[in-house]
XYZ file of C-alpha atoms in Angstrom:
328
model
C 0.136 0.011 -0.135
C 1.384 3.675 -0.973
C 0.882 6.185 1.469
C 1.612 10.006 0.923
C 2.304 12.838 3.517
C 2.625 16.836 3.304
C 4.666 18.620 6.233
C 5.497 22.457 6.384
C 8.212 22.990 7.739
C 10.688 25.638 8.975
C 14.788 26.425 8.192
C 15.845 29.497 9.411
C 18.070 31.911 7.308
C 21.722 33.291 8.011
C 20.953 36.866 7.453
C 17.935 38.356 5.998
C 17.289 37.670 2.599
C 16.412 40.421 0.534
C 15.025 40.859 -3.298
C 13.218 43.287 -5.166
C 9.895 42.160 -3.912
C 10.547 41.735 -0.185
C 12.926 40.265 2.176
C 12.223 36.720 4.489
C 14.740 35.420 7.909
C 13.028 31.879 7.269
C 12.595 29.463 4.454
C 9.242 28.005 4.763
C 9.023 24.609 2.513
C 6.743 21.848 1.726
C 7.943 18.219 2.718
C 6.514 15.152 0.973
C 6.922 11.679 1.105
C 5.545 9.112 -0.295
C 5.876 5.002 1.019
C 5.199 1.895 -0.635
C 6.654 -1.538 0.345
C 8.946 0.030 2.894
C 10.644 2.108 0.784
C 10.091 5.711 0.813
C 10.443 8.760 -1.575
C 11.157 12.542 -0.419
C 10.239 15.851 -2.458
C 10.736 19.285 -1.316
C 9.287 22.247 -2.800
C 9.265 26.352 -1.453
C 5.365 27.538 -2.316
C 6.017 31.328 -4.708
C 4.464 34.004 -3.316
C 4.966 35.479 -7.290
C 2.722 32.949 -8.381
C 0.359 33.558 -5.295
C 1.297 30.351 -3.309
C 1.354 29.643 0.139
C 2.151 26.812 2.156
C -1.588 26.470 2.917
C -2.790 26.630 -0.828
C 0.028 23.828 -2.121
C -0.782 21.596 0.691
C -4.457 21.830 -0.269
C -3.348 20.989 -3.713
C -1.058 17.920 -2.477
C -4.365 16.697 -0.809
C -6.336 16.763 -3.755
C -4.003 14.413 -5.693
C -3.494 12.338 -2.262
C -6.196 9.713 -3.609
C -4.511 9.170 -7.118
C -1.246 8.967 -5.755
C -1.594 6.709 -3.329
C -3.422 4.430 -5.690
C -0.260 3.850 -8.067
C 0.180 6.934 -10.408
C 3.122 6.857 -11.487
C 5.382 10.174 -13.013
C 3.865 10.864 -16.328
C 0.462 10.826 -14.891
C 1.170 13.338 -12.554
C 1.866 16.126 -15.291
C -1.805 15.868 -16.007
C -2.705 15.877 -12.384
C -1.008 18.870 -10.925
C -0.741 22.352 -12.606
C 2.926 23.586 -12.752
C 3.885 25.070 -9.424
C 5.560 24.161 -6.370
C 2.683 21.700 -5.296
C 3.637 19.096 -8.371
C 7.455 19.869 -7.682
C 7.142 18.199 -4.478
C 5.099 15.372 -5.598
C 7.327 14.519 -8.738
C 10.460 14.743 -6.784
C 9.027 12.104 -4.531
C 7.928 10.020 -7.128
C 11.434 10.235 -8.596
C 12.830 9.445 -5.904
C 10.709 6.287 -4.675
C 10.969 5.072 -8.484
C 14.751 5.497 -8.334
C 15.147 3.767 -4.965
C 12.658 1.241 -5.830
C 14.093 -0.001 -9.091
C 17.692 0.176 -7.555
C 18.425 2.247 -10.516
C 20.187 5.763 -10.713
C 18.151 9.042 -11.068
C 20.831 9.768 -14.300
C 19.516 5.649 -15.792
C 16.062 7.152 -15.302
C 16.510 10.276 -16.719
C 18.606 9.012 -20.041
C 21.505 11.012 -18.811
C 25.051 9.592 -20.127
C 27.060 8.180 -17.363
C 26.911 9.344 -13.984
C 26.144 12.563 -11.948
C 29.254 14.956 -11.632
C 29.530 18.471 -9.127
C 28.430 21.652 -10.583
C 29.867 24.797 -9.318
C 26.567 26.739 -7.919
C 26.582 30.876 -8.126
C 26.095 32.271 -4.327
C 23.843 35.088 -3.783
C 24.578 38.536 -2.527
C 21.060 39.868 -1.219
C 19.635 43.581 -2.288
C 21.258 45.784 0.567
C 22.909 49.251 0.105
C 26.025 49.518 -2.600
C 28.274 49.440 0.607
C 26.437 46.378 2.456
C 26.426 44.954 -0.929
C 30.121 45.084 -1.189
C 30.964 43.946 2.188
C 29.498 40.910 1.712
C 31.360 40.597 -1.901
C 34.311 41.214 0.171
C 33.457 38.132 2.496
C 32.664 36.007 -0.138
C 34.692 37.074 -2.821
C 36.544 33.597 -2.430
C 33.514 32.177 -4.852
C 33.988 32.070 -8.272
C 30.143 33.271 -9.226
C 28.459 35.646 -7.572
C 24.714 36.482 -7.739
C 23.867 40.137 -7.235
C 20.177 41.180 -6.452
C 18.542 43.962 -7.816
C 16.070 46.613 -7.068
C 16.155 49.451 -9.846
C 17.390 53.032 -8.267
C 21.063 52.694 -7.635
C 22.473 49.600 -9.200
C 24.962 50.798 -11.049
C 26.436 51.568 -7.826
C 25.623 48.237 -6.280
C 27.236 46.513 -8.912
C 30.104 48.992 -8.865
C 30.677 48.049 -5.289
C 30.330 44.776 -5.869
C 33.421 44.389 -8.675
C 35.423 46.508 -6.591
C 35.283 44.183 -3.530
C 35.122 40.792 -5.975
C 37.464 41.953 -8.687
C 38.115 38.211 -9.842
C 34.252 36.462 -9.557
C 32.099 36.378 -12.386
C 29.464 38.111 -11.939
C 25.550 37.510 -12.756
C 22.481 39.551 -11.784
C 19.176 39.304 -11.158
C 16.745 42.451 -11.057
C 13.373 40.151 -10.205
C 11.165 42.466 -12.510
C 12.553 45.709 -11.176
C 13.179 47.928 -13.774
C 12.189 49.779 -16.465
C 12.895 49.874 -19.772
C 14.831 53.106 -19.788
C 16.876 51.473 -17.322
C 17.708 48.335 -19.118
C 18.939 50.915 -21.721
C 21.032 52.859 -19.199
C 22.257 49.963 -17.023
C 23.335 47.519 -20.030
C 26.435 48.996 -21.491
C 27.673 49.855 -18.438
C 27.041 46.408 -16.771
C 28.888 45.113 -19.767
C 32.078 47.107 -19.228
C 32.035 45.472 -15.281
C 32.167 42.097 -17.299
C 28.832 40.932 -15.929
C 27.983 37.434 -17.699
C 23.943 37.818 -17.236
C 20.956 39.863 -16.277
C 18.053 37.834 -14.906
C 13.924 39.324 -15.725
C 14.987 42.979 -16.086
C 11.414 43.862 -16.826
C 7.791 42.489 -14.988
C 7.268 39.088 -17.198
C 3.517 40.887 -18.296
C 5.545 43.874 -19.675
C 8.751 42.904 -21.295
C 7.225 43.627 -24.753
C 10.603 46.204 -25.229
C 12.874 43.335 -25.149
C 11.772 42.255 -28.771
C 13.739 45.094 -30.048
C 16.173 45.642 -27.803
C 19.930 44.268 -28.339
C 20.976 43.844 -25.163
C 25.084 43.872 -24.572
C 24.715 41.618 -21.758
C 22.525 38.412 -22.416
C 19.229 38.608 -20.603
C 17.744 35.271 -18.710
C 14.282 34.760 -18.556
C 13.033 33.649 -14.950
C 9.085 34.820 -13.997
C 9.034 34.868 -17.646
C 9.852 31.476 -18.060
C 7.430 29.228 -15.984
C 7.070 25.687 -18.253
C 6.946 24.472 -21.871
C 3.561 26.596 -22.694
C 5.956 29.902 -21.886
C 9.227 29.000 -23.722
C 7.549 30.635 -27.305
C 7.386 34.026 -25.917
C 10.772 33.720 -23.798
C 12.815 32.745 -26.841
C 11.569 35.406 -28.731
C 13.231 38.585 -25.628
C 15.651 36.008 -23.674
C 19.075 34.298 -24.548
C 18.789 32.380 -21.689
C 16.045 29.781 -19.684
C 16.078 30.048 -16.215
C 14.483 26.859 -15.280
C 13.402 26.275 -11.299
C 11.822 22.793 -10.178
C 9.200 25.071 -8.107
C 7.809 26.780 -11.217
C 7.990 23.738 -13.656
C 6.624 21.857 -11.327
C 9.328 19.378 -10.998
C 12.162 17.709 -12.678
C 9.634 15.875 -15.013
C 9.251 19.027 -16.654
C 12.599 20.510 -15.953
C 13.989 18.455 -18.346
C 11.664 19.067 -20.933
C 12.197 22.755 -20.736
C 15.661 22.198 -21.009
C 15.467 20.287 -24.214
C 12.933 22.468 -25.681
C 15.062 25.491 -24.996
C 17.945 24.052 -26.546
C 16.353 23.103 -29.704
C 15.100 26.623 -29.445
C 18.583 28.169 -29.192
C 18.476 29.508 -25.935
C 21.261 28.672 -23.411
C 19.654 27.303 -19.756
C 20.235 28.013 -16.368
C 19.258 25.445 -13.328
C 17.887 28.234 -10.677
C 16.589 27.588 -7.156
C 14.617 28.907 -4.312
C 16.439 29.451 -0.316
C 15.631 25.772 0.184
C 17.573 22.760 1.792
C 19.564 20.100 -0.116
C 16.245 18.335 -0.566
C 15.337 20.633 -2.944
C 18.752 21.313 -4.313
C 19.550 17.190 -5.283
C 16.973 17.025 -8.295
C 18.166 20.522 -9.262
C 21.737 18.840 -9.707
C 20.477 16.203 -12.449
C 18.614 19.268 -14.068
C 22.154 21.029 -13.604
C 24.154 18.598 -15.288
C 22.328 19.663 -18.762
C 22.717 23.651 -18.387
C 25.222 26.448 -19.085
C 24.603 27.766 -15.369
C 24.091 26.934 -12.088
C 22.346 28.625 -9.384
C 21.788 26.023 -6.230
C 23.225 27.687 -3.439
C 19.607 27.392 -1.052
C 21.404 25.122 1.630
C 24.573 27.666 1.580
C 22.032 30.706 2.919
C 20.400 28.666 5.734
C 21.589 28.660 9.623
C 21.373 24.529 9.484
C 20.701 22.156 6.491
C 18.844 19.211 6.917
C 20.612 15.948 7.821
C 21.676 14.033 5.802
C 22.322 16.803 3.512
C 24.322 17.398 -0.013
C 27.746 18.203 0.022
C 29.298 21.448 -0.428
C 32.678 22.337 -0.979
C 32.858 25.789 -1.766
C 30.920 26.797 -4.015
C 31.060 22.871 -5.725
C 27.600 21.036 -5.183
C 28.268 17.276 -5.289
C 24.985 14.873 -6.155
C 22.725 13.011 -3.648
C 24.353 9.815 -2.299
C 21.456 8.499 -1.478
C 21.336 10.059 1.754
C 18.985 13.510 1.294
C 17.765 11.990 -2.309
C 18.329 8.895 -4.249
C 21.878 9.251 -6.222
């Protein structure tokens, strides 16, 4: 007999995590377990307020799917049972974990990846703050090779300038979280190109980015909020050079792998993204990251304490799951 559980858990964050839409000090996640014949698979999601999700709404969605999941549906059937989003992500990843453990097969094999999973290099996030504080944060973390800088509009050139001065050798990627205007895109991007910025995520609101159809950005632009699932890719390809794929948006590893393949076929580069969450959220992301050009899986690095067992982080190098927190 198969059983499903869904639990809300809180993980304190080391420091205030701040983006253009707000700040938080705790990562609230929903953890799903699916158990069958003495084997348990687990998945984790972060309800995404940007898409009107909350822990309560996610748990309600999962509860609606309980009967079908406990009756034995598989990963493919799940895609039609729940919409893209956090709820489906947690259940999808739990079923991947359960399937791999039950079949005694690696996740890489189930995902049709060649060879074993390899460690990946993640970007590390600097929260939105004053230029002085962001410069100080960059100095503290300047030993890490890739810094992801959260931005918020006015004052962003000063923020990036402070980070670049404090971490002159780091690779920089930026995330505006929909906070810029078209005028700021035009003004900022040539200067940021001179600062050796490698990409800028979601400068304009997802529903108001037509300006990008005719703008030739000197810095590659990545779609985050504009890129949710397969259905959004056609619009993304006309405006952006990179698709940021997050499992909490796609609704799990299954759709994320499909989005990555489709993005490649459209000529887009790809990025594995994450929310602030534990190793249980990152582990399926490491599978996706085997295929993507950029990787952002630093969630546990921002927490005051991760799960145990957890993924192994060596500096910014994230090692694949070994069967502890998730299937190998």
